[in-house]
Amino acid sequence: MTLTLDEKFAYMATGQPYNDLDPRLEDLRDQATQKTDALNREPSMAQKAQLFQALVQHAGVDPIINPNFRCEFGRNISVGDHFYANYDCVILDGAPVTIGNRVLFGPKVGLYTSNHLFAASERPTGGCIAKPITVGDNCWLAANVSVTPGVTIGANTIIGAGSVVTHDIPENVIAAGNPCQVLRPITDADRTGFDPTSSQWP
């Protein structure tokens, strides 16, 4: 049975094994590489935003994407308003990646929905699985954070630098480590009173 591409991606999102060496997927990866090459070369921030919005399934207003951004397909990525990806962001979107509003990614953040199968005999034949990743509104993922398949990170949460996120993290917390664990909640004590319109701040 030959599935259409839409059916193939819908099946991939179920977490069932699929053939990662499907020539249609390889063609889409090549297209994504060409598109991200153009995105990374573009000097105009306005043009970069347009190229990013054309690459992904959905992007809200004012995305800022620093080079070198890479993704596997693009078609499975949805981001909200004011998304910021610092240098060398990688998103492997074999399954849907959903990113909320005002999310900040530090340098070298990676979101990886896909995983090779564990049996050594099945890997050379293209056996993979993919599970969706969700990052809530107002999250900050610091430098070198890796997010593994199937993870949801709750709104307002901070993930510390170098963390490997292997399971869901709730909202409104600071979490870090390998594997990533909740350190503490974010509270009113974390407020500094910062107001960029005030003469108090340079």
PDB file of C-alpha atoms in Angstrom:
ATOM      1  CA  MET A   1       0.000   0.000   0.000  1.00  0.00           C
ATOM      2  CA  THR A   2       1.393   3.391  -1.023  1.00  0.00           C
ATOM      3  CA  LEU A   3       0.309   6.306   1.147  1.00  0.00           C
ATOM      4  CA  THR A   4       0.068   9.864  -0.061  1.00  0.00           C
ATOM      5  CA  LEU A   5       2.564  12.229   1.561  1.00  0.00           C
ATOM      6  CA  ASP A   6      -0.133  13.685   3.821  1.00  0.00           C
ATOM      7  CA  GLU A   7      -1.143  10.170   4.871  1.00  0.00           C
ATOM      8  CA  LYS A   8       2.510   9.271   5.393  1.00  0.00           C
ATOM      9  CA  PHE A   9       3.081  12.241   7.719  1.00  0.00           C
ATOM     10  CA  ALA A  10      -0.164  11.517   9.572  1.00  0.00           C
ATOM     11  CA  TYR A  11       1.037   7.939  10.100  1.00  0.00           C
ATOM     12  CA  MET A  12       4.493   9.101  11.204  1.00  0.00           C
ATOM     13  CA  ALA A  13       2.876  11.264  13.899  1.00  0.00           C
ATOM     14  CA  THR A  14       1.275   8.182  15.516  1.00  0.00           C
ATOM     15  CA  GLY A  15       4.599   6.929  16.867  1.00  0.00           C
ATOM     16  CA  GLN A  16       4.505   3.766  14.761  1.00  0.00           C
ATOM     17  CA  PRO A  17       7.633   2.641  12.870  1.00  0.00           C
ATOM     18  CA  TYR A  18       8.054   4.138   9.403  1.00  0.00           C
ATOM     19  CA  ASN A  19      10.593   3.998   6.577  1.00  0.00           C
ATOM     20  CA  ASP A  20      12.848   7.016   6.944  1.00  0.00           C
ATOM     21  CA  LEU A  21      14.532   6.136   3.626  1.00  0.00           C
ATOM     22  CA  ASP A  22      11.361   6.712   1.616  1.00  0.00           C
ATOM     23  CA  PRO A  23      12.593   8.605  -1.502  1.00  0.00           C
ATOM     24  CA  ARG A  24       9.783  11.148  -1.079  1.00  0.00           C
ATOM     25  CA  LEU A  25      11.034  12.008   2.401  1.00  0.00           C
ATOM     26  CA  GLU A  26      14.583  12.288   1.114  1.00  0.00           C
ATOM     27  CA  ASP A  27      13.395  14.717  -1.587  1.00  0.00           C
ATOM     28  CA  LEU A  28      11.587  16.828   1.028  1.00  0.00           C
ATOM     29  CA  ARG A  29      14.731  16.930   3.182  1.00  0.00           C
ATOM     30  CA  ASP A  30      16.732  18.138   0.192  1.00  0.00           C
ATOM     31  CA  GLN A  31      14.138  20.862  -0.438  1.00  0.00           C
ATOM     32  CA  ALA A  32      14.239  21.912   3.226  1.00  0.00           C
ATOM     33  CA  THR A  33      18.040  22.142   3.038  1.00  0.00           C
ATOM     34  CA  GLN A  34      17.814  24.409  -0.006  1.00  0.00           C
ATOM     35  CA  LYS A  35      15.226  26.610   1.707  1.00  0.00           C
ATOM     36  CA  THR A  36      17.196  26.883   4.936  1.00  0.00           C
ATOM     37  CA  ASP A  37      20.356  27.654   2.935  1.00  0.00           C
ATOM     38  CA  ALA A  38      18.505  30.626   1.423  1.00  0.00           C
ATOM     39  CA  LEU A  39      17.132  31.641   4.816  1.00  0.00           C
ATOM     40  CA  ASN A  40      20.571  31.549   6.421  1.00  0.00           C
ATOM     41  CA  ARG A  41      22.167  33.608   3.643  1.00  0.00           C
ATOM     42  CA  GLU A  42      19.486  36.320   3.630  1.00  0.00           C
ATOM     43  CA  PRO A  43      20.766  39.536   5.319  1.00  0.00           C
ATOM     44  CA  SER A  44      17.394  41.292   5.591  1.00  0.00           C
ATOM     45  CA  MET A  45      15.478  40.445   8.766  1.00  0.00           C
ATOM     46  CA  ALA A  46      12.168  41.186   7.038  1.00  0.00           C
ATOM     47  CA  GLN A  47      13.030  38.864   4.162  1.00  0.00           C
ATOM     48  CA  LYS A  48      14.277  36.207   6.574  1.00  0.00           C
ATOM     49  CA  ALA A  49      10.913  36.310   8.356  1.00  0.00           C
ATOM     50  CA  GLN A  50       9.105  35.801   5.059  1.00  0.00           C
ATOM     51  CA  LEU A  51      11.347  32.898   4.068  1.00  0.00           C
ATOM     52  CA  PHE A  52      10.802  31.258   7.452  1.00  0.00           C
ATOM     53  CA  GLN A  53       7.034  31.727   7.213  1.00  0.00           C
ATOM     54  CA  ALA A  54       7.115  30.074   3.774  1.00  0.00           C
ATOM     55  CA  LEU A  55       9.232  27.183   5.086  1.00  0.00           C
ATOM     56  CA  VAL A  56       7.094  26.091   8.040  1.00  0.00           C
ATOM     57  CA  GLN A  57       3.471  25.065   8.370  1.00  0.00           C
ATOM     58  CA  HIS A  58       2.650  28.182  10.391  1.00  0.00           C
ATOM     59  CA  ALA A  59       4.596  31.103  11.843  1.00  0.00           C
ATOM     60  CA  GLY A  60       3.124  34.054  13.685  1.00  0.00           C
ATOM     61  CA  VAL A  61       4.244  37.646  13.479  1.00  0.00           C
ATOM     62  CA  ASP A  62       7.845  38.823  13.838  1.00  0.00           C
ATOM     63  CA  PRO A  63       9.890  35.592  13.891  1.00  0.00           C
ATOM     64  CA  ILE A  64      13.616  36.200  14.325  1.00  0.00           C
ATOM     65  CA  ILE A  65      15.726  33.323  13.018  1.00  0.00           C
ATOM     66  CA  ASN A  66      19.516  33.544  13.304  1.00  0.00           C
ATOM     67  CA  PRO A  67      21.813  31.417  11.140  1.00  0.00           C
ATOM     68  CA  ASN A  68      22.310  28.577  10.825  1.00  0.00           C
ATOM     69  CA  PHE A  69      18.764  27.320  11.228  1.00  0.00           C
ATOM     70  CA  ARG A  70      18.086  23.754  10.083  1.00  0.00           C
ATOM     71  CA  CYS A  71      14.965  21.611   9.934  1.00  0.00           C
ATOM     72  CA  GLU A  72      14.124  18.222   8.489  1.00  0.00           C
ATOM     73  CA  PHE A  73      10.959  19.107   6.573  1.00  0.00           C
ATOM     74  CA  GLY A  74       9.480  22.387   7.821  1.00  0.00           C
ATOM     75  CA  ARG A  75       5.925  21.297   7.050  1.00  0.00           C
ATOM     76  CA  ASN A  76       5.454  19.912  10.599  1.00  0.00           C
ATOM     77  CA  ILE A  77       6.584  23.079  12.435  1.00  0.00           C
ATOM     78  CA  SER A  78       4.123  25.608  13.868  1.00  0.00           C
ATOM     79  CA  VAL A  79       5.329  28.612  15.877  1.00  0.00           C
ATOM     80  CA  GLY A  80       3.439  31.466  17.501  1.00  0.00           C
ATOM     81  CA  ASP A  81       4.112  35.194  17.513  1.00  0.00           C
ATOM     82  CA  HIS A  82       7.540  36.679  18.314  1.00  0.00           C
ATOM     83  CA  PHE A  83       9.502  33.423  18.104  1.00  0.00           C
ATOM     84  CA  TYR A  84      13.255  33.868  18.532  1.00  0.00           C
ATOM     85  CA  ALA A  85      15.756  31.187  17.508  1.00  0.00           C
ATOM     86  CA  ASN A  86      19.381  32.002  18.268  1.00  0.00           C
ATOM     87  CA  TYR A  87      22.316  30.582  16.304  1.00  0.00           C
ATOM     88  CA  ASP A  88      22.441  26.956  15.109  1.00  0.00           C
ATOM     89  CA  CYS A  89      18.909  25.879  15.969  1.00  0.00           C
ATOM     90  CA  VAL A  90      17.922  22.402  14.681  1.00  0.00           C
ATOM     91  CA  ILE A  91      14.363  21.067  14.505  1.00  0.00           C
ATOM     92  CA  LEU A  92      13.809  17.533  13.210  1.00  0.00           C
ATOM     93  CA  ASP A  93      10.095  17.533  12.505  1.00  0.00           C
ATOM     94  CA  GLY A  94       9.184  13.991  11.551  1.00  0.00           C
ATOM     95  CA  ALA A  95       6.181  14.540  13.851  1.00  0.00           C
ATOM     96  CA  PRO A  96       4.508  17.893  14.620  1.00  0.00           C
ATOM     97  CA  VAL A  97       6.483  20.514  16.544  1.00  0.00           C
ATOM     98  CA  THR A  98       4.253  23.146  18.153  1.00  0.00           C
ATOM     99  CA  ILE A  99       5.886  26.230  19.682  1.00  0.00           C
ATOM    100  CA  GLY A 100       3.858  28.928  21.439  1.00  0.00           C
ATOM    101  CA  ASN A 101       4.030  32.720  21.539  1.00  0.00           C
ATOM    102  CA  ARG A 102       7.094  34.683  22.716  1.00  0.00           C
ATOM    103  CA  VAL A 103       9.328  31.614  22.949  1.00  0.00           C
ATOM    104  CA  LEU A 104      13.103  32.123  23.129  1.00  0.00           C
ATOM    105  CA  PHE A 105      15.676  29.544  22.013  1.00  0.00           C
ATOM    106  CA  GLY A 106      19.321  30.005  22.978  1.00  0.00           C
ATOM    107  CA  PRO A 107      22.215  28.983  20.710  1.00  0.00           C
ATOM    108  CA  LYS A 108      22.335  25.356  19.554  1.00  0.00           C
ATOM    109  CA  VAL A 109      18.896  24.367  20.801  1.00  0.00           C
ATOM    110  CA  GLY A 110      17.695  21.134  19.202  1.00  0.00           C
ATOM    111  CA  LEU A 111      14.185  19.668  19.026  1.00  0.00           C
ATOM    112  CA  TYR A 112      14.198  16.071  17.824  1.00  0.00           C
ATOM    113  CA  THR A 113      10.864  14.346  17.218  1.00  0.00           C
ATOM    114  CA  SER A 114      12.427  11.362  15.441  1.00  0.00           C
ATOM    115  CA  ASN A 115      14.372   8.393  16.717  1.00  0.00           C
ATOM    116  CA  HIS A 116      15.932   5.360  15.049  1.00  0.00           C
ATOM    117  CA  LEU A 117      14.597   1.956  16.052  1.00  0.00           C
ATOM    118  CA  PHE A 118      16.555   0.182  18.788  1.00  0.00           C
ATOM    119  CA  ALA A 119      17.052  -3.193  17.084  1.00  0.00           C
ATOM    120  CA  ALA A 120      20.330  -2.974  15.162  1.00  0.00           C
ATOM    121  CA  SER A 121      18.920  -5.056  12.311  1.00  0.00           C
ATOM    122  CA  GLU A 122      16.088  -2.551  11.704  1.00  0.00           C
ATOM    123  CA  ARG A 123      18.114   0.659  11.612  1.00  0.00           C
ATOM    124  CA  PRO A 124      19.933   0.128   8.265  1.00  0.00           C
ATOM    125  CA  THR A 125      16.596  -0.432   6.515  1.00  0.00           C
ATOM    126  CA  GLY A 126      15.292   2.982   7.561  1.00  0.00           C
ATOM    127  CA  GLY A 127      13.284   2.070  10.639  1.00  0.00           C
ATOM    128  CA  CYS A 128      12.346   5.175  12.647  1.00  0.00           C
ATOM    129  CA  ILE A 129       9.635   6.450  14.950  1.00  0.00           C
ATOM    130  CA  ALA A 130       8.533  10.040  15.594  1.00  0.00           C
ATOM    131  CA  LYS A 131       6.541  11.653  18.414  1.00  0.00           C
ATOM    132  CA  PRO A 132       5.301  15.271  18.651  1.00  0.00           C
ATOM    133  CA  ILE A 133       7.030  17.976  20.701  1.00  0.00           C
ATOM    134  CA  THR A 134       5.200  20.951  22.240  1.00  0.00           C
ATOM    135  CA  VAL A 135       6.742  24.078  23.809  1.00  0.00           C
ATOM    136  CA  GLY A 136       4.299  26.398  25.580  1.00  0.00           C
ATOM    137  CA  ASP A 137       3.981  30.185  25.513  1.00  0.00           C
ATOM    138  CA  ASN A 138       6.750  32.332  27.026  1.00  0.00           C
ATOM    139  CA  CYS A 139       9.257  29.500  27.413  1.00  0.00           C
ATOM    140  CA  TRP A 140      13.004  30.063  27.331  1.00  0.00           C
ATOM    141  CA  LEU A 141      15.247  27.177  26.311  1.00  0.00           C
ATOM    142  CA  ALA A 142      18.833  28.180  27.051  1.00  0.00           C
ATOM    143  CA  ALA A 143      21.962  27.248  25.094  1.00  0.00           C
ATOM    144  CA  ASN A 144      22.541  23.641  24.010  1.00  0.00           C
ATOM    145  CA  VAL A 145      19.184  22.310  25.208  1.00  0.00           C
ATOM    146  CA  SER A 146      18.084  19.074  23.529  1.00  0.00           C
ATOM    147  CA  VAL A 147      14.415  18.046  23.540  1.00  0.00           C
ATOM    148  CA  THR A 148      13.657  14.410  22.736  1.00  0.00           C
ATOM    149  CA  PRO A 149      10.594  12.828  21.073  1.00  0.00           C
ATOM    150  CA  GLY A 150       7.180  13.137  22.703  1.00  0.00           C
ATOM    151  CA  VAL A 151       8.039  15.894  25.206  1.00  0.00           C
ATOM    152  CA  THR A 152       5.739  18.752  26.254  1.00  0.00           C
ATOM    153  CA  ILE A 153       7.191  21.790  28.050  1.00  0.00           C
ATOM    154  CA  GLY A 154       4.635  23.901  29.891  1.00  0.00           C
ATOM    155  CA  ALA A 155       4.099  27.640  29.501  1.00  0.00           C
ATOM    156  CA  ASN A 156       6.522  30.155  31.071  1.00  0.00           C
ATOM    157  CA  THR A 157       9.097  27.488  31.914  1.00  0.00           C
ATOM    158  CA  ILE A 158      12.876  27.939  31.677  1.00  0.00           C
ATOM    159  CA  ILE A 159      15.119  25.034  30.649  1.00  0.00           C
ATOM    160  CA  GLY A 160      18.714  25.527  31.775  1.00  0.00           C
ATOM    161  CA  ALA A 161      21.713  25.391  29.453  1.00  0.00           C
ATOM    162  CA  GLY A 162      22.924  21.970  28.387  1.00  0.00           C
ATOM    163  CA  SER A 163      19.799  20.145  29.513  1.00  0.00           C
ATOM    164  CA  VAL A 164      18.482  16.993  27.861  1.00  0.00           C
ATOM    165  CA  VAL A 165      14.700  16.989  28.175  1.00  0.00           C
ATOM    166  CA  THR A 166      13.468  13.393  28.095  1.00  0.00           C
ATOM    167  CA  HIS A 167      10.045  13.772  29.738  1.00  0.00           C
ATOM    168  CA  ASP A 168       7.301  16.386  30.165  1.00  0.00           C
ATOM    169  CA  ILE A 169       8.143  19.501  32.200  1.00  0.00           C
ATOM    170  CA  PRO A 170       5.296  21.476  33.853  1.00  0.00           C
ATOM    171  CA  GLU A 171       4.591  25.159  33.427  1.00  0.00           C
ATOM    172  CA  ASN A 172       6.059  27.995  35.511  1.00  0.00           C
ATOM    173  CA  VAL A 173       9.233  26.211  36.636  1.00  0.00           C
ATOM    174  CA  ILE A 174      12.999  26.277  36.172  1.00  0.00           C
ATOM    175  CA  ALA A 175      14.333  22.884  35.125  1.00  0.00           C
ATOM    176  CA  ALA A 176      17.811  21.688  34.179  1.00  0.00           C
ATOM    177  CA  GLY A 177      20.096  18.688  33.934  1.00  0.00           C
ATOM    178  CA  ASN A 178      20.604  15.436  32.078  1.00  0.00           C
ATOM    179  CA  PRO A 179      18.007  14.136  32.325  1.00  0.00           C
ATOM    180  CA  CYS A 180      16.236  17.461  32.867  1.00  0.00           C
ATOM    181  CA  GLN A 181      14.524  17.791  36.252  1.00  0.00           C
ATOM    182  CA  VAL A 182      12.474  20.537  37.887  1.00  0.00           C
ATOM    183  CA  LEU A 183      14.647  22.669  40.189  1.00  0.00           C
ATOM    184  CA  ARG A 184      12.063  25.099  41.530  1.00  0.00           C
ATOM    185  CA  PRO A 185       8.979  27.141  40.613  1.00  0.00           C
ATOM    186  CA  ILE A 186       9.218  30.631  39.144  1.00  0.00           C
ATOM    187  CA  THR A 187       7.755  33.018  41.729  1.00  0.00           C
ATOM    188  CA  ASP A 188       7.148  36.738  42.277  1.00  0.00           C
ATOM    189  CA  ALA A 189      10.541  36.846  44.013  1.00  0.00           C
ATOM    190  CA  ASP A 190      12.106  36.464  40.560  1.00  0.00           C
ATOM    191  CA  ARG A 191      10.738  39.823  39.428  1.00  0.00           C
ATOM    192  CA  THR A 192      13.287  42.650  39.173  1.00  0.00           C
ATOM    193  CA  GLY A 193      10.883  45.450  38.342  1.00  0.00           C
ATOM    194  CA  PHE A 194      12.505  45.890  34.942  1.00  0.00           C
ATOM    195  CA  ASP A 195      10.698  48.441  32.764  1.00  0.00           C
ATOM    196  CA  PRO A 196      12.479  49.381  29.515  1.00  0.00           C
ATOM    197  CA  THR A 197      10.583  52.702  29.409  1.00  0.00           C
ATOM    198  CA  SER A 198      11.953  53.793  32.775  1.00  0.00           C
ATOM    199  CA  SER A 199      14.964  56.095  33.081  1.00  0.00           C
ATOM    200  CA  GLN A 200      16.173  53.756  35.847  1.00  0.00           C
ATOM    201  CA  TRP A 201      17.388  51.280  33.207  1.00  0.00           C
ATOM    202  CA  PRO A 202      20.120  52.029  30.661  1.00  0.00           C
TER     203      PRO A 202
END
